Amino acid sequence: MYYYIYSRLARSAPAIVVSVYLRLAPEHRLPAAIDDGFSALMWLRALAQGQGSYEPWLNNHGDFNRVFLIGDSSGGNLVHHVAARAGQVDLSPMRLAGGIPVHPGFVRSERSKSEMEQPESPFLTLDMVDRFLKLALPKGCTKDHPFTCPMGHAAPPLGSLNLPPFLLCVAEADLIRDTEMEYYEAMKKANKDVELLINPGVGHSFYLNKIAVDMDPHTAAQTTGLLEGIVEFIKKH
C-alpha cells in the first residue's frame, strides 16, 4: 500500500527512504512502536559514526546531516514522539533536520466537531479510531494519553521539547482535522518551527487510494501537491 507513494517521494526528493519495522499492537502496545522508531534512528546514528554493520547504500549515498522523520496517520504520532525523544540525546554526527507528520492520529476522548460532521472514508471511520486506539494504547488509558494527545494537559509542555522544524500535513475533509489543527496551534503557541500544508477536498490518507489517484483528477492533483510540499520542506532544511 505504501510502496507507490514512498517510491514517488524517493524519486522526487530525491531521498533514501528507510522503512522501519515496528512491533504491532495488541501484542505490543505503545510505546513499543515509539521505541522501535527511536532504535532505528539510533541505528542511523551508529552508521554515521562508522559503527555497526556497513550499509553500502546508506553509507555511500545517504546524507546523515539531513535526516527526516515522516509517517502518516498513527505514524504521524510516532514522528512527534520519536523527535521529542531524539531531542534529549546527542545525535552527532547525524542531524535530525525535520519531522513530517502526515494526517497524524491526534485525538481526544471527547469527539471533535470534525469527527461529528466530516464524512467517514474507507481509510478512517470513527469505529476504526476507537477500536485501533483501544488496542494500541496502554491498558486502562484513554485517548487523552500523550501518545494520542501530545497537546493535552497530560503531555509534557510542547515548549519544553527540543524539536526540529516540522511540516504538519492535514487533509481538509479528515475526520480528525480539528485535533490536528489544535496540535498545530499549540505548536505555534509554544514558538515551535512548524509549517502547515492543507490539501482541500480530500480525506484521511487519500493518497493511499491508488485507484482514485489514477482515475480522479482531483485526488491525483492533491497527491502531487502533497508530495511537492514535502519535497519543498526537505530541500529547505
Tab-separated table of C-alpha atoms in Angstrom:
chain	number	residue	atom	x	y	z
A	1	MET	CA	0.000	0.000	0.000
A	2	TYR	CA	2.808	2.424	0.840
A	3	TYR	CA	5.340	1.372	-1.783
A	4	TYR	CA	3.780	3.510	-4.509
A	5	ILE	CA	3.663	6.773	-2.568
A	6	TYR	CA	7.101	6.451	-0.982
A	7	SER	CA	8.660	5.430	-4.297
A	8	ARG	CA	7.316	8.683	-5.733
A	9	LEU	CA	8.706	10.595	-2.756
A	10	ALA	CA	12.124	8.928	-3.069
A	11	ARG	CA	12.308	9.864	-6.746
A	12	SER	CA	11.007	13.395	-6.246
A	13	ALA	CA	13.108	14.472	-3.271
A	14	PRO	CA	15.452	12.666	-4.095
A	15	ALA	CA	15.918	10.772	-0.856
A	16	ILE	CA	16.646	7.332	0.532
A	17	VAL	CA	13.534	6.080	2.321
A	18	VAL	CA	14.238	3.794	5.282
A	19	SER	CA	11.128	1.794	6.181
A	20	VAL	CA	11.187	0.906	9.874
A	21	TYR	CA	9.901	-2.419	11.182
A	22	LEU	CA	7.537	-1.684	14.070
A	23	ARG	CA	6.173	-4.132	16.591
A	24	LEU	CA	2.386	-4.079	16.359
A	25	ALA	CA	-0.464	-3.912	18.838
A	26	PRO	CA	-2.236	-5.507	20.578
A	27	GLU	CA	0.650	-7.892	21.285
A	28	HIS	CA	2.959	-4.899	21.641
A	29	ARG	CA	1.122	-1.822	22.854
A	30	LEU	CA	2.523	1.666	22.801
A	31	PRO	CA	5.236	2.796	23.446
A	32	ALA	CA	6.674	-0.282	21.631
A	33	ALA	CA	6.390	1.334	18.180
A	34	ILE	CA	7.926	4.560	19.505
A	35	ASP	CA	10.799	2.568	20.979
A	36	ASP	CA	11.334	0.856	17.618
A	37	GLY	CA	11.297	4.154	15.730
A	38	PHE	CA	13.849	5.615	18.114
A	39	SER	CA	16.008	2.479	17.854
A	40	ALA	CA	16.040	2.882	14.062
A	41	LEU	CA	17.196	6.470	14.484
A	42	MET	CA	19.973	5.314	16.806
A	43	TRP	CA	20.958	2.704	14.206
A	44	LEU	CA	21.341	5.502	11.653
A	45	ARG	CA	23.481	7.426	14.140
A	46	ALA	CA	25.702	4.373	14.571
A	47	LEU	CA	26.131	4.153	10.788
A	48	ALA	CA	27.036	7.845	10.704
A	49	GLN	CA	29.651	7.176	13.378
A	50	GLY	CA	31.130	4.317	11.349
A	51	GLN	CA	29.917	1.712	13.814
A	52	GLY	CA	27.884	-1.439	13.313
A	53	SER	CA	27.403	-3.316	10.056
A	54	TYR	CA	28.331	-1.430	6.891
A	55	GLU	CA	25.301	-0.495	4.758
A	56	PRO	CA	26.667	0.415	1.295
A	57	TRP	CA	23.542	2.201	0.050
A	58	LEU	CA	23.256	4.397	3.130
A	59	ASN	CA	26.963	4.840	3.826
A	60	ASN	CA	27.814	5.678	0.224
A	61	HIS	CA	24.792	7.730	-0.767
A	62	GLY	CA	22.983	8.883	2.387
A	63	ASP	CA	23.384	12.357	3.883
A	64	PHE	CA	23.397	11.805	7.649
A	65	ASN	CA	23.315	15.558	8.159
A	66	ARG	CA	19.801	15.720	6.695
A	67	VAL	CA	17.670	13.009	8.276
A	68	PHE	CA	13.898	13.476	8.325
A	69	LEU	CA	11.173	11.587	10.151
A	70	ILE	CA	7.966	11.016	8.195
A	71	GLY	CA	4.866	8.987	8.960
A	72	ASP	CA	1.168	9.131	8.301
A	73	SER	CA	-1.881	8.542	10.480
A	74	SER	CA	-0.611	6.779	13.629
A	75	GLY	CA	2.849	7.075	12.098
A	76	GLY	CA	2.468	10.833	12.432
A	77	ASN	CA	2.198	10.339	16.188
A	78	LEU	CA	5.468	8.428	16.059
A	79	VAL	CA	7.139	11.333	14.261
A	80	HIS	CA	6.295	13.628	17.168
A	81	HIS	CA	7.307	11.219	19.924
A	82	VAL	CA	10.494	9.936	18.296
A	83	ALA	CA	11.568	13.525	17.559
A	84	ALA	CA	10.860	14.520	21.162
A	85	ARG	CA	12.948	11.638	22.451
A	86	ALA	CA	15.730	12.389	19.979
A	87	GLY	CA	15.876	15.942	21.300
A	88	GLN	CA	17.145	14.575	24.612
A	89	VAL	CA	20.262	12.861	23.209
A	90	ASP	CA	23.376	13.745	21.224
A	91	LEU	CA	22.786	12.596	17.649
A	92	SER	CA	26.120	13.792	16.244
A	93	PRO	CA	27.480	13.404	13.690
A	94	MET	CA	23.931	12.804	12.466
A	95	ARG	CA	21.428	15.679	12.379
A	96	LEU	CA	17.664	15.377	12.631
A	97	ALA	CA	16.681	18.016	10.083
A	98	GLY	CA	12.905	17.815	10.325
A	99	GLY	CA	9.714	15.956	11.108
A	100	ILE	CA	6.789	15.440	8.734
A	101	PRO	CA	3.622	14.131	10.428
A	102	VAL	CA	1.035	13.433	7.712
A	103	HIS	CA	-2.581	13.276	8.934
A	104	PRO	CA	-1.388	12.305	12.452
A	105	GLY	CA	-3.748	10.425	14.736
A	106	PHE	CA	-4.062	13.195	17.322
A	107	VAL	CA	-7.382	12.883	19.130
A	108	ARG	CA	-9.135	13.471	22.437
A	109	SER	CA	-11.620	11.390	24.407
A	110	GLU	CA	-14.332	13.897	23.581
A	111	ARG	CA	-15.409	13.882	19.943
A	112	SER	CA	-14.329	16.939	17.969
A	113	LYS	CA	-16.596	18.899	15.635
A	114	SER	CA	-14.885	17.416	12.577
A	115	GLU	CA	-15.333	13.878	13.932
A	116	MET	CA	-19.049	14.555	14.256
A	117	GLU	CA	-19.519	16.312	10.921
A	118	GLN	CA	-16.965	15.073	8.379
A	119	PRO	CA	-17.875	12.036	6.256
A	120	GLU	CA	-16.170	8.758	7.050
A	121	SER	CA	-13.898	7.177	4.444
A	122	PRO	CA	-12.573	3.676	3.697
A	123	PHE	CA	-9.318	4.722	5.353
A	124	LEU	CA	-10.807	6.158	8.555
A	125	THR	CA	-14.092	5.716	10.399
A	126	LEU	CA	-14.966	6.616	13.977
A	127	ASP	CA	-15.232	2.913	14.774
A	128	MET	CA	-11.710	2.355	13.427
A	129	VAL	CA	-10.330	5.204	15.546
A	130	ASP	CA	-11.935	3.815	18.698
A	131	ARG	CA	-11.052	0.168	18.077
A	132	PHE	CA	-7.471	0.751	16.941
A	133	LEU	CA	-6.617	3.020	19.849
A	134	LYS	CA	-8.236	0.687	22.354
A	135	LEU	CA	-5.870	-2.000	21.079
A	136	ALA	CA	-2.803	0.225	20.882
A	137	LEU	CA	-2.835	2.460	23.968
A	138	PRO	CA	-1.594	1.144	27.317
A	139	LYS	CA	-4.359	-0.777	29.054
A	140	GLY	CA	-6.676	1.452	31.042
A	141	CYS	CA	-5.675	4.637	29.188
A	142	THR	CA	-7.977	6.941	27.245
A	143	LYS	CA	-7.417	8.903	24.047
A	144	ASP	CA	-6.275	11.815	26.241
A	145	HIS	CA	-2.982	9.950	26.749
A	146	PRO	CA	0.094	11.877	25.491
A	147	PHE	CA	0.646	9.232	22.803
A	148	THR	CA	-2.525	10.377	21.062
A	149	CYS	CA	-2.938	13.857	22.534
A	150	PRO	CA	0.524	15.475	22.730
A	151	MET	CA	-1.111	18.907	23.040
A	152	GLY	CA	-3.169	17.853	26.083
A	153	HIS	CA	-2.689	18.564	29.781
A	154	ALA	CA	-1.280	15.078	30.447
A	155	ALA	CA	1.549	15.541	27.924
A	156	PRO	CA	4.869	17.312	28.505
A	157	PRO	CA	4.523	21.004	27.592
A	158	LEU	CA	5.386	21.430	23.929
A	159	GLY	CA	7.560	24.398	24.838
A	160	SER	CA	9.814	22.099	26.875
A	161	LEU	CA	10.576	19.806	23.927
A	162	ASN	CA	13.648	20.119	21.728
A	163	LEU	CA	12.036	19.546	18.325
A	164	PRO	CA	13.364	20.038	14.792
A	165	PRO	CA	11.337	22.011	12.221
A	166	PHE	CA	8.011	20.337	11.471
A	167	LEU	CA	5.745	20.213	8.425
A	168	LEU	CA	2.239	19.235	9.527
A	169	CYS	CA	0.166	17.856	6.643
A	170	VAL	CA	-3.610	17.998	7.048
A	171	ALA	CA	-6.464	16.848	4.794
A	172	GLU	CA	-9.366	19.291	4.790
A	173	ALA	CA	-12.006	16.532	4.984
A	174	ASP	CA	-10.179	14.408	7.575
A	175	LEU	CA	-12.355	13.174	10.437
A	176	ILE	CA	-9.681	14.228	12.933
A	177	ARG	CA	-8.793	17.537	11.270
A	178	ASP	CA	-9.831	19.640	14.274
A	179	THR	CA	-7.471	17.948	16.731
A	180	GLU	CA	-4.670	18.042	14.151
A	181	MET	CA	-5.232	21.791	13.854
A	182	GLU	CA	-5.305	22.061	17.655
A	183	TYR	CA	-1.841	20.484	17.665
A	184	TYR	CA	-0.657	22.989	15.063
A	185	GLU	CA	-1.947	25.947	17.096
A	186	ALA	CA	-0.350	24.543	20.256
A	187	MET	CA	2.989	24.170	18.461
A	188	LYS	CA	2.792	27.757	17.221
A	189	LYS	CA	1.903	28.993	20.715
A	190	ALA	CA	4.965	27.128	22.035
A	191	ASN	CA	7.107	29.003	19.461
A	192	LYS	CA	7.991	25.836	17.586
A	193	ASP	CA	9.117	25.939	13.956
A	194	VAL	CA	6.056	24.388	12.319
A	195	GLU	CA	4.626	24.778	8.827
A	196	LEU	CA	1.162	23.737	7.701
A	197	LEU	CA	0.160	22.081	4.428
A	198	ILE	CA	-3.582	21.589	3.862
A	199	ASN	CA	-4.979	19.543	0.975
A	200	PRO	CA	-8.532	20.718	0.148
A	201	GLY	CA	-11.413	18.378	-0.622
A	202	VAL	CA	-9.747	15.128	0.390
A	203	GLY	CA	-9.836	12.871	3.432
A	204	HIS	CA	-7.523	10.885	5.665
A	205	SER	CA	-4.637	9.173	3.811
A	206	PHE	CA	-6.302	9.928	0.463
A	207	TYR	CA	-3.063	9.229	-1.461
A	208	LEU	CA	-3.192	5.530	-0.500
A	209	ASN	CA	-6.249	5.028	-2.740
A	210	LYS	CA	-4.248	4.296	-5.888
A	211	ILE	CA	-7.378	3.791	-7.989
A	212	ALA	CA	-8.532	7.305	-7.083
A	213	VAL	CA	-5.029	8.686	-7.659
A	214	ASP	CA	-5.019	7.098	-11.123
A	215	MET	CA	-8.638	7.862	-12.092
A	216	ASP	CA	-9.752	11.010	-10.240
A	217	PRO	CA	-8.057	14.252	-11.358
A	218	HIS	CA	-8.623	15.999	-8.004
A	219	THR	CA	-7.109	13.157	-5.945
A	220	ALA	CA	-4.204	12.971	-8.383
A	221	ALA	CA	-3.598	16.724	-8.168
A	222	GLN	CA	-3.746	16.741	-4.384
A	223	THR	CA	-1.342	13.805	-4.162
A	224	THR	CA	1.091	15.661	-6.379
A	225	GLY	CA	0.626	18.811	-4.297
A	226	LEU	CA	1.287	16.914	-1.080
A	227	LEU	CA	4.494	15.399	-2.422
A	228	GLU	CA	5.654	18.745	-3.810
A	229	GLY	CA	5.076	20.383	-0.416
A	230	ILE	CA	7.045	17.668	1.358
A	231	VAL	CA	9.907	17.916	-1.136
A	232	GLU	CA	9.997	21.701	-0.768
A	233	PHE	CA	10.210	21.339	3.023
A	234	ILE	CA	13.028	18.787	2.721
A	235	LYS	CA	15.013	20.999	0.361
A	236	LYS	CA	14.727	23.967	2.752
A	237	HIS	CA	16.265	22.033	5.617
